[in-house]
Short mmCIF file of C-alpha atoms in Angstrom, two decimals:
data_model
loop_
_atom_site.label_atom_id
_atom_site.label_comp_id
_atom_site.label_asym_id
_atom_site.label_seq_id
_atom_site.Cartn_x
_atom_site.Cartn_y
_atom_site.Cartn_z
CA UNK A 76 117.99 143.95 145.46
CA UNK A 77 117.27 140.23 145.57
CA UNK A 78 114.24 139.64 147.80
CA UNK A 79 113.06 136.36 146.17
CA UNK A 80 109.47 137.62 145.97
CA UNK A 81 109.36 137.22 142.18
CA UNK A 82 110.27 133.51 142.36
CA UNK A 83 107.46 130.98 142.14
CA UNK A 84 107.19 128.95 145.32
CA UNK A 85 106.75 125.19 145.47
CA UNK A 86 105.79 122.79 148.25
CA UNK A 87 109.47 122.24 148.99
CA UNK A 88 112.37 124.67 148.96
CA UNK A 89 114.01 125.05 145.54
CA UNK A 90 117.50 126.17 144.57
CA UNK A 91 117.76 129.86 143.78
CA UNK A 92 118.02 129.86 139.96
CA UNK A 93 121.38 130.69 138.48
CA UNK A 94 121.40 134.22 136.99
CA UNK A 95 118.59 135.32 139.32
CA UNK A 96 118.79 139.12 139.42
CA UNK A 97 121.70 138.77 136.98
CA UNK A 98 123.91 137.18 139.63
CA UNK A 99 125.51 133.75 139.61
CA UNK A 100 124.03 131.45 142.25
CA UNK A 101 125.16 128.13 140.69
CA UNK A 102 128.14 127.66 143.02
CA UNK A 103 126.06 128.31 146.13
CA UNK A 104 123.61 126.29 148.18
CA UNK A 105 120.95 128.94 148.66
CA UNK A 106 117.39 127.61 148.48
CA UNK A 107 114.22 129.71 148.49
CA UNK A 108 110.76 129.12 149.89
CA UNK A 109 107.94 130.62 151.94
CA UNK A 110 107.79 131.61 155.58
CA UNK A 111 105.64 128.98 157.30
CA UNK A 112 103.54 131.66 159.01
CA UNK A 113 103.55 134.10 156.06
CA UNK A 114 102.43 132.38 152.84
CA UNK A 115 103.59 134.27 149.79
CA UNK A 116 106.57 135.82 151.58
CA UNK A 117 109.80 134.25 150.35
CA UNK A 118 113.27 134.07 151.83
CA UNK A 119 116.44 132.05 151.23
CA UNK A 120 117.96 129.32 153.41
CA UNK A 121 121.46 127.90 153.19
CA UNK A 122 121.68 124.18 152.35
CA UNK A 123 125.43 123.74 152.90
CA UNK A 124 128.36 125.83 154.04
CA UNK A 125 128.75 127.29 150.53
CA UNK A 126 126.97 130.65 150.42
CA UNK A 127 128.95 132.10 147.49
CA UNK A 128 127.16 134.63 145.27
CA UNK A 129 129.07 136.00 142.28
CA UNK A 130 128.82 138.38 139.38
CA UNK A 131 128.08 136.63 136.08
CA UNK A 132 131.32 136.19 134.11
CA UNK A 133 133.11 138.17 136.79
CA UNK A 134 130.90 141.25 136.48
CA UNK A 135 131.61 143.81 139.18
CA UNK A 136 129.01 145.00 141.68
CA UNK A 137 128.75 146.72 145.05
CA UNK A 138 127.52 144.59 147.96
CA UNK A 139 125.54 146.65 150.49
CA UNK A 140 124.52 143.90 152.92
CA UNK A 141 121.50 141.68 153.60
CA UNK A 142 119.15 140.50 156.35
CA UNK A 143 120.28 137.32 158.13
CA UNK A 144 118.77 135.27 160.95
CA UNK A 145 118.43 131.76 162.36
CA UNK A 146 115.63 129.39 161.36
CA UNK A 147 115.87 127.61 164.69
CA UNK A 148 113.43 128.36 167.49
CA UNK A 149 115.75 127.01 170.18
CA UNK A 150 119.50 127.61 170.28
CA UNK A 151 119.03 130.27 167.59
CA UNK A 152 122.56 131.59 167.84
CA UNK A 153 125.35 131.59 165.28
CA UNK A 154 127.98 133.62 163.51
CA UNK A 155 129.74 133.97 160.17
CA UNK A 156 132.21 136.22 158.38
CA UNK A 157 131.98 137.95 155.02
CA UNK A 158 134.83 137.19 152.60
CA UNK A 159 134.90 139.33 149.44
CA UNK A 160 136.90 139.05 146.22
CA UNK A 161 137.51 141.28 143.21
CA UNK A 162 139.33 140.21 140.06
CA UNK A 163 140.77 137.16 141.78
CA UNK A 164 142.10 139.12 144.74
CA UNK A 165 140.91 138.95 148.34
CA UNK A 166 139.70 142.46 149.20
CA UNK A 167 137.97 141.79 152.54
CA UNK A 168 138.20 139.01 155.11
CA UNK A 169 135.95 139.51 158.12
CA UNK A 170 138.17 137.21 160.18
CA UNK A 171 140.94 139.79 159.95
CA UNK A 172 138.82 142.88 160.63
CA UNK A 173 137.80 144.19 164.08
CA UNK A 174 134.07 143.68 164.42
CA UNK A 175 134.02 141.43 161.36
CA UNK A 176 132.16 138.60 163.09
CA UNK A 177 128.45 138.71 162.21
CA UNK A 178 126.46 137.27 165.13
CA UNK A 179 122.91 136.27 164.24
CA UNK A 180 119.93 135.00 166.22
CA UNK A 181 116.25 134.29 165.61
CA UNK A 182 115.36 137.85 164.58
CA UNK A 183 116.31 139.22 161.13
CA UNK A 184 119.23 141.63 161.36
CA UNK A 185 120.87 143.68 158.65
CA UNK A 186 124.57 142.87 158.27
CA UNK A 187 127.06 144.49 155.93
CA UNK A 188 130.86 144.40 155.62
CA UNK A 189 132.87 147.54 156.26
CA UNK A 190 134.36 147.24 152.76
CA UNK A 191 132.46 149.41 150.26
CA UNK A 192 134.41 148.92 147.03
CA UNK A 193 133.69 146.78 143.98
CA UNK A 194 133.47 143.00 144.33
CA UNK A 195 132.65 140.09 142.06
CA UNK A 196 132.31 137.38 144.73
CA UNK A 197 130.53 137.48 148.10
CA UNK A 198 131.29 134.44 150.25
CA UNK A 199 130.50 133.43 153.83
CA UNK A 200 132.89 131.65 156.19
CA UNK A 201 131.85 129.84 159.37
CA UNK A 202 134.27 129.33 162.26
CA UNK A 203 134.55 126.75 165.00
CA UNK A 204 132.72 123.58 164.05
CA UNK A 205 131.42 125.37 160.99
CA UNK A 206 127.90 124.08 161.49
CA UNK A 207 126.08 127.41 161.83
CA UNK A 208 125.28 127.31 158.11
CA UNK A 209 122.56 124.71 158.69
CA UNK A 210 120.14 127.23 160.20
CA UNK A 211 121.14 130.47 158.43
CA UNK A 212 118.43 132.35 156.53
CA UNK A 213 118.76 135.43 154.31
CA UNK A 214 116.54 138.03 152.66
CA UNK A 215 116.90 141.39 150.91
CA UNK A 216 120.37 140.86 149.43
CA UNK A 217 121.29 144.44 148.55
CA UNK A 218 123.69 145.10 145.70
CA UNK A 219 124.33 147.73 143.05
CA UNK A 220 125.78 147.37 139.61
CA UNK A 221 128.98 149.23 138.89
CA UNK A 222 127.27 151.02 135.98
CA UNK A 223 123.51 150.64 136.43
CA UNK A 224 121.37 151.18 133.34
CA UNK A 225 118.58 152.57 135.49
CA UNK A 226 119.89 153.92 138.82
CA UNK A 227 116.44 154.59 140.29
CA UNK A 228 115.32 150.97 139.78
CA UNK A 229 116.43 150.02 143.26
CA UNK A 230 114.56 146.72 143.44
CA UNK A 231 116.02 145.74 140.06
CA UNK A 232 112.76 144.55 138.48
CA UNK A 233 113.00 146.69 135.33
CA UNK A 234 110.17 148.98 136.44
CA UNK A 235 109.98 152.33 138.19
CA UNK A 236 107.14 152.47 140.71
CA UNK A 237 106.24 152.82 144.38
CA UNK A 238 108.45 149.88 145.34
CA UNK A 239 111.56 151.74 144.16
CA UNK A 240 110.54 154.83 146.15
CA UNK A 241 109.97 152.63 149.21
CA UNK A 242 113.35 150.93 148.70
CA UNK A 243 115.06 154.32 148.48
CA UNK A 244 113.38 155.58 151.66
CA UNK A 245 114.31 152.41 153.55
CA UNK A 246 117.90 152.66 152.34
CA UNK A 247 118.02 156.37 153.19
CA UNK A 248 116.71 155.83 156.72
CA UNK A 249 119.23 153.01 157.22
CA UNK A 250 122.01 155.18 155.74
CA UNK A 251 122.73 152.41 153.24
CA UNK A 252 125.09 153.16 150.31
CA UNK A 253 122.20 152.39 147.95
CA UNK A 254 120.69 155.76 148.94
CA UNK A 255 123.90 157.76 148.51
CA UNK A 256 122.97 158.99 145.02
CA UNK A 257 125.54 161.78 145.07
CA UNK A 258 128.33 159.42 146.11
CA UNK A 259 129.72 161.82 148.71
CA UNK A 260 129.17 159.56 151.73
CA UNK A 261 126.64 161.99 153.24
CA UNK A 262 122.90 161.36 153.39
CA UNK A 263 120.88 164.53 152.87
CA UNK A 264 118.48 166.44 150.62
CA UNK A 265 120.87 166.23 147.68
CA UNK A 266 120.55 162.43 147.62
CA UNK A 267 116.76 162.72 147.66
CA UNK A 268 116.91 165.24 144.82
CA UNK A 269 119.31 163.06 142.79
CA UNK A 270 117.06 160.02 143.25
CA UNK A 271 113.96 161.96 142.18
CA UNK A 272 115.78 163.26 139.11
CA UNK A 273 116.84 159.73 138.18
CA UNK A 274 113.32 158.44 138.83
CA UNK A 275 111.73 161.15 136.67
CA UNK A 276 114.25 160.47 133.89
CA UNK A 277 112.90 156.92 133.61
CA UNK A 278 114.69 153.82 132.36
CA UNK A 279 116.28 153.53 128.90
#
């Protein structure tokens, strides 16, 4: 998961570094910085209509959604669509899917596409005047590698600790694919057991 907490903050927002969390951010206009009322708590804000996040050198991953909201205090309304690609092919276009419009406001909301397969590009498309990008914020970009080296390292920091347990519990309660450790589409004791086994096995 990319939560931007491990990035050093500056006085002004900075571009999310390319290869952050082993993803390619170079083509995007995501900038990171602190919440004004929560020093030390980082999030990302979009600096143009290009919100593309990709796998490095076309590496595949699963996109499980993220938290989005408006940075405006007034008129904090907007919408966007997810557009996903895999191996050069369009695999999901929210504009063509019932319920594909993601409507955001001033409160963080978790949005995810209905597509659950592999992707290598996650893009955002804005309709109408296309100006909703200028107040869109994001946090907790949830993704999984197609063949993770350490499945229980859910926050992807190379360590196994309380934060991974917390991430699993949050994903489990939200019925997020990140918690479906058995891969059967059902969330139950067997997923908890599989996570604990992976956690106890440690990282290579």
